[in-house]
Coordinates of C-alpha atoms in Angstrom, one line a residue:
X1 CA -9.2 -60.2 -48.8
X2 CA -7.9 -58.7 -45.5
X3 CA -5.1 -60.3 -43.5
X4 CA -4.8 -59.7 -39.7
X5 CA -1.7 -61.0 -38.0
X6 CA -2.3 -61.7 -34.3
X7 CA 1.3 -63.0 -33.6
X8 CA 0.3 -66.6 -32.7
X9 CA -2.0 -66.9 -35.7
X10 CA -3.1 -64.9 -38.8
X11 CA -6.7 -64.1 -39.7
X12 CA -7.6 -64.0 -43.4
X13 CA -11.0 -62.2 -43.8
X14 CA -13.1 -62.9 -46.9
X15 CA -16.2 -60.9 -47.7
X16 CA -18.1 -63.9 -49.0
X17 CA -17.2 -67.6 -49.6
X18 CA -19.2 -70.8 -50.3
X19 CA -17.6 -72.5 -47.3
X20 CA -14.6 -71.6 -45.3
X21 CA -13.6 -75.2 -45.1
X22 CA -14.0 -75.8 -48.8
X23 CA -12.1 -72.6 -49.5
X24 CA -9.3 -73.5 -47.1
X25 CA -8.9 -77.0 -48.6
X26 CA -8.8 -75.7 -52.1
X27 CA -6.2 -73.0 -51.3
X28 CA -4.3 -74.8 -48.5
X29 CA -1.0 -74.7 -50.4
X30 CA -1.1 -70.9 -50.4
X31 CA -1.5 -70.6 -46.6
X32 CA 0.8 -71.2 -43.7
X33 CA 0.3 -73.1 -40.5
X34 CA -2.1 -71.4 -38.1
X35 CA -3.9 -69.2 -40.7
X36 CA -7.6 -68.6 -39.9
X37 CA -10.0 -68.2 -42.8
X38 CA -13.0 -66.1 -41.7
X39 CA -16.0 -64.7 -43.5
X40 CA -19.0 -62.7 -42.6
X41 CA -21.1 -64.5 -45.2
X42 CA -21.0 -68.2 -46.0
X43 CA -23.3 -69.5 -48.8
X44 CA -22.9 -73.3 -48.6
X45 CA -21.8 -74.2 -45.1
X46 CA -21.3 -77.9 -44.3
X47 CA -21.4 -80.0 -41.2
X48 CA -20.4 -83.6 -40.5
X49 CA -21.6 -86.2 -43.1
X50 CA -22.1 -83.2 -45.6
X51 CA -25.1 -81.8 -43.7
X52 CA -26.1 -78.3 -44.6
X53 CA -25.3 -75.6 -42.0
X54 CA -27.9 -72.9 -42.1
X55 CA -26.0 -69.7 -42.8
X56 CA -28.3 -67.3 -44.7
X57 CA -27.2 -64.2 -42.7
X58 CA -24.0 -62.4 -41.9
X59 CA -24.4 -62.3 -38.1
X60 CA -22.9 -65.7 -37.2
X61 CA -19.3 -66.9 -36.9
X62 CA -17.9 -69.0 -39.8
X63 CA -14.2 -69.8 -39.6
X64 CA -11.7 -72.5 -40.5
X65 CA -8.3 -73.1 -38.9
X66 CA -5.5 -74.3 -41.2
X67 CA -3.0 -76.5 -39.4
X68 CA 0.2 -77.8 -41.0
X69 CA 2.1 -79.7 -38.4
X70 CA 5.8 -80.3 -39.3
X71 CA 5.8 -83.7 -37.5
X72 CA 2.6 -85.8 -38.0
X73 CA 4.0 -88.7 -35.9
X74 CA 1.7 -89.0 -32.8
X75 CA -0.1 -85.8 -33.8
X76 CA -3.7 -86.2 -32.3
X77 CA -5.6 -85.7 -35.6
X78 CA -8.8 -87.5 -34.4
X79 CA -9.1 -85.3 -31.3
X80 CA -8.7 -81.9 -32.7
X81 CA -12.4 -81.4 -33.0
X82 CA -12.8 -82.4 -29.4
X83 CA -10.1 -79.9 -28.4
X84 CA -11.9 -77.2 -30.3
X85 CA -15.2 -78.1 -28.6
X86 CA -13.7 -77.6 -25.2
X87 CA -12.2 -74.3 -26.3
X88 CA -15.6 -73.0 -27.6
X89 CA -17.3 -74.2 -24.3
X90 CA -14.7 -72.3 -22.3
X91 CA -15.3 -69.1 -24.3
X92 CA -19.1 -69.4 -23.9
X93 CA -18.7 -69.9 -20.2
X94 CA -16.2 -67.1 -19.5
X95 CA -17.5 -64.5 -21.8
X96 CA -21.2 -65.0 -21.8
X97 CA -21.9 -66.9 -18.5
X98 CA -23.6 -69.8 -20.5
X99 CA -23.6 -73.4 -19.6
X100 CA -22.7 -75.4 -22.7
X101 CA -22.5 -79.1 -23.0
X102 CA -20.8 -81.4 -25.6
X103 CA -22.7 -84.0 -27.6
X104 CA -20.1 -86.6 -28.7
X105 CA -18.0 -86.1 -30.5
X106 CA -18.0 -82.3 -30.9
X107 CA -21.5 -80.7 -31.2
X108 CA -22.0 -77.9 -28.6
X109 CA -25.4 -77.5 -27.0
X110 CA -26.9 -74.9 -24.6
X111 CA -30.1 -75.7 -22.9
X112 CA -30.3 -78.9 -25.1
X113 CA -30.2 -76.8 -28.3
X114 CA -27.4 -76.8 -30.8
X115 CA -25.3 -73.6 -30.9
X116 CA -22.1 -74.8 -32.7
X117 CA -20.9 -77.4 -35.0
X118 CA -17.3 -78.4 -35.9
X119 CA -15.9 -80.2 -38.9
X120 CA -12.4 -81.4 -39.5
X121 CA -11.1 -82.3 -43.0
X122 CA -7.6 -83.3 -44.2
X123 CA -5.8 -82.7 -47.4
X124 CA -3.8 -85.7 -48.5
X125 CA -1.7 -86.1 -51.6
X126 CA 0.3 -89.2 -52.5
X127 CA -0.4 -90.7 -49.0
X128 CA 1.1 -87.6 -47.4
X129 CA -0.9 -85.2 -45.2
X130 CA -0.5 -81.7 -46.6
X131 CA -2.6 -80.1 -43.8
X132 CA -5.8 -80.1 -41.8
X133 CA -8.7 -77.7 -41.9
X134 CA -10.7 -77.3 -38.7
X135 CA -14.0 -75.6 -39.4
X136 CA -16.4 -74.0 -36.8
X137 CA -19.8 -72.6 -37.2
X138 CA -21.2 -70.7 -34.1
X139 CA -24.6 -69.1 -33.9
X140 CA -23.9 -65.6 -32.5
X141 CA -26.7 -63.1 -33.5
X142 CA -29.1 -65.5 -35.3
X143 CA -32.7 -64.5 -34.5
X144 CA -35.3 -66.8 -33.0
X145 CA -37.5 -66.7 -36.1
X146 CA -34.6 -68.0 -38.2
X147 CA -33.6 -70.6 -35.7
X148 CA -37.2 -71.9 -35.7
X149 CA -36.8 -72.9 -39.3
X150 CA -34.0 -75.3 -38.6
X151 CA -34.9 -79.0 -38.5
X152 CA -33.4 -79.5 -35.1
X153 CA -33.4 -77.5 -31.9
X154 CA -31.0 -74.6 -32.2
X155 CA -30.1 -71.5 -30.4
X156 CA -27.7 -68.5 -30.5
X157 CA -25.7 -66.4 -28.1
X158 CA -27.9 -63.5 -28.9
X159 CA -31.1 -65.3 -28.1
X160 CA -29.8 -66.7 -24.9
X161 CA -28.4 -63.4 -23.6
X162 CA -30.8 -61.0 -25.3
X163 CA -27.9 -59.0 -26.6
X164 CA -26.0 -58.4 -29.9
X165 CA -22.3 -59.1 -30.3
X166 CA -19.4 -58.2 -32.5
X167 CA -18.6 -61.5 -34.3
X168 CA -15.0 -60.6 -35.0
X169 CA -14.4 -60.0 -31.2
X170 CA -15.7 -63.5 -30.5
X171 CA -13.5 -64.9 -33.4
X172 CA -10.4 -63.5 -31.7
X173 CA -11.4 -64.8 -28.3
X174 CA -11.8 -68.3 -29.7
X175 CA -8.5 -68.1 -31.6
X176 CA -6.7 -66.8 -28.5
X177 CA -8.1 -69.7 -26.4
X178 CA -7.4 -72.3 -29.1
X179 CA -3.7 -71.4 -29.4
X180 CA -3.1 -70.7 -25.7
X181 CA -2.9 -74.4 -25.0
X182 CA -2.5 -75.8 -28.5
X183 CA 1.1 -76.9 -28.1
X184 CA 0.4 -78.6 -24.7
X185 CA -2.6 -80.4 -26.3
X186 CA -0.5 -81.6 -29.3
X187 CA 2.0 -83.0 -26.8
X188 CA -0.5 -84.6 -24.5
X189 CA -3.2 -85.7 -26.9
X190 CA -6.8 -86.3 -25.7
X191 CA -5.6 -87.1 -22.2
X192 CA -4.7 -83.4 -21.8
X193 CA -8.3 -82.4 -22.2
X194 CA -10.0 -85.5 -21.0
X195 CA -11.3 -84.2 -17.7
X196 CA -12.5 -80.9 -19.2
X197 CA -14.2 -82.7 -22.0
X198 CA -15.9 -85.3 -19.8
X199 CA -17.1 -82.7 -17.4
X200 CA -19.1 -81.2 -20.3
X201 CA -20.6 -84.4 -21.6
X202 CA -24.1 -84.4 -20.1
X203 CA -25.2 -87.6 -21.8
X204 CA -22.7 -89.9 -20.0
X205 CA -24.4 -92.4 -17.6
X206 CA -27.7 -92.3 -19.6
X207 CA -29.5 -94.3 -22.2
X208 CA -28.9 -92.8 -25.7
X209 CA -29.5 -93.4 -29.4
X210 CA -26.7 -93.5 -31.8
X211 CA -27.2 -93.1 -35.6
X212 CA -24.7 -95.2 -37.5
X213 CA -24.9 -95.6 -41.3
X214 CA -28.5 -94.2 -41.2
X215 CA -29.6 -96.7 -38.6
X216 CA -30.5 -95.8 -35.0
X217 CA -29.3 -98.1 -32.2
X218 CA -29.9 -97.8 -28.5
X219 CA -26.9 -97.8 -26.1
X220 CA -26.0 -96.9 -22.6
X221 CA -23.3 -94.2 -22.5
X222 CA -20.7 -95.6 -20.1
X223 CA -17.6 -93.4 -20.5
X224 CA -15.0 -91.7 -22.7
X225 CA -11.7 -93.6 -23.1
X226 CA -8.2 -92.1 -23.2
X227 CA -8.4 -91.8 -27.0
X228 CA -11.6 -89.8 -26.9
X229 CA -13.8 -92.7 -28.1
X230 CA -17.3 -93.3 -26.6
X231 CA -17.5 -96.5 -24.6
X232 CA -21.1 -97.7 -24.7
X233 CA -23.1 -100.8 -23.7
X234 CA -25.4 -102.3 -26.4
X235 CA -28.8 -104.1 -26.0
X236 CA -27.0 -107.4 -25.5
X237 CA -25.0 -105.9 -22.7
X238 CA -21.8 -105.9 -24.8
X239 CA -19.3 -103.2 -24.2
X240 CA -18.2 -101.5 -27.4
X241 CA -16.3 -98.4 -28.6
X242 CA -18.0 -96.0 -30.9
X243 CA -15.7 -94.5 -33.5
X244 CA -18.1 -92.8 -35.8
X245 CA -21.8 -91.9 -35.5
X246 CA -24.1 -89.3 -34.0
X247 CA -25.4 -89.3 -30.4
X248 CA -29.1 -88.4 -30.8
X249 CA -30.2 -88.3 -27.2

């Protein structure tokens, strides 16, 4: 284990781990607020709804941010993944001249192919929140032949730019960007990032499918409200707010 203190946060580097999120949750009592668990090899990555994250190489970014807010009152827990999705988009735009989009609530696409997934999990004991783990998987140097084996369209920074990158450099850029405006986001909640988030949601104003509890339902994506919920119109022309589910198209 290697610990790297970057003043605003601390990076803890592990050679190999089953899942950075699982590891962080299991050891959360031993780590302080704003510790980052990073590994070059993750053997059992997970996404939302316990989906497997393909990670059979050491050239992608796998990290989990441990957050332990002192005051959980009005803390925007539900919107942290959306905040991180905006952060990752900004890094992809500034550092690699890519044009990412967000698929609600927090998947990141480039050229309609998934490049990053985010997963938030909380540790609760006796109805008290001990901490939150915010996991990120980002395809950095994954090759096209590996991407083609995934059961959905996927891409990587390397494929898109035809270059190889130092994963740890990208890790630090994401962490710097995340904590640069973290306090302002905690104070302002989703409204603080609402405009930036919506500007990257390419599905708004379109007909979409949403998978809820294994069932696919058609909707019209109307807007995102001040709490970060998707406002949609169903087949009966009823307006509803989507709390959980996957936007498929």
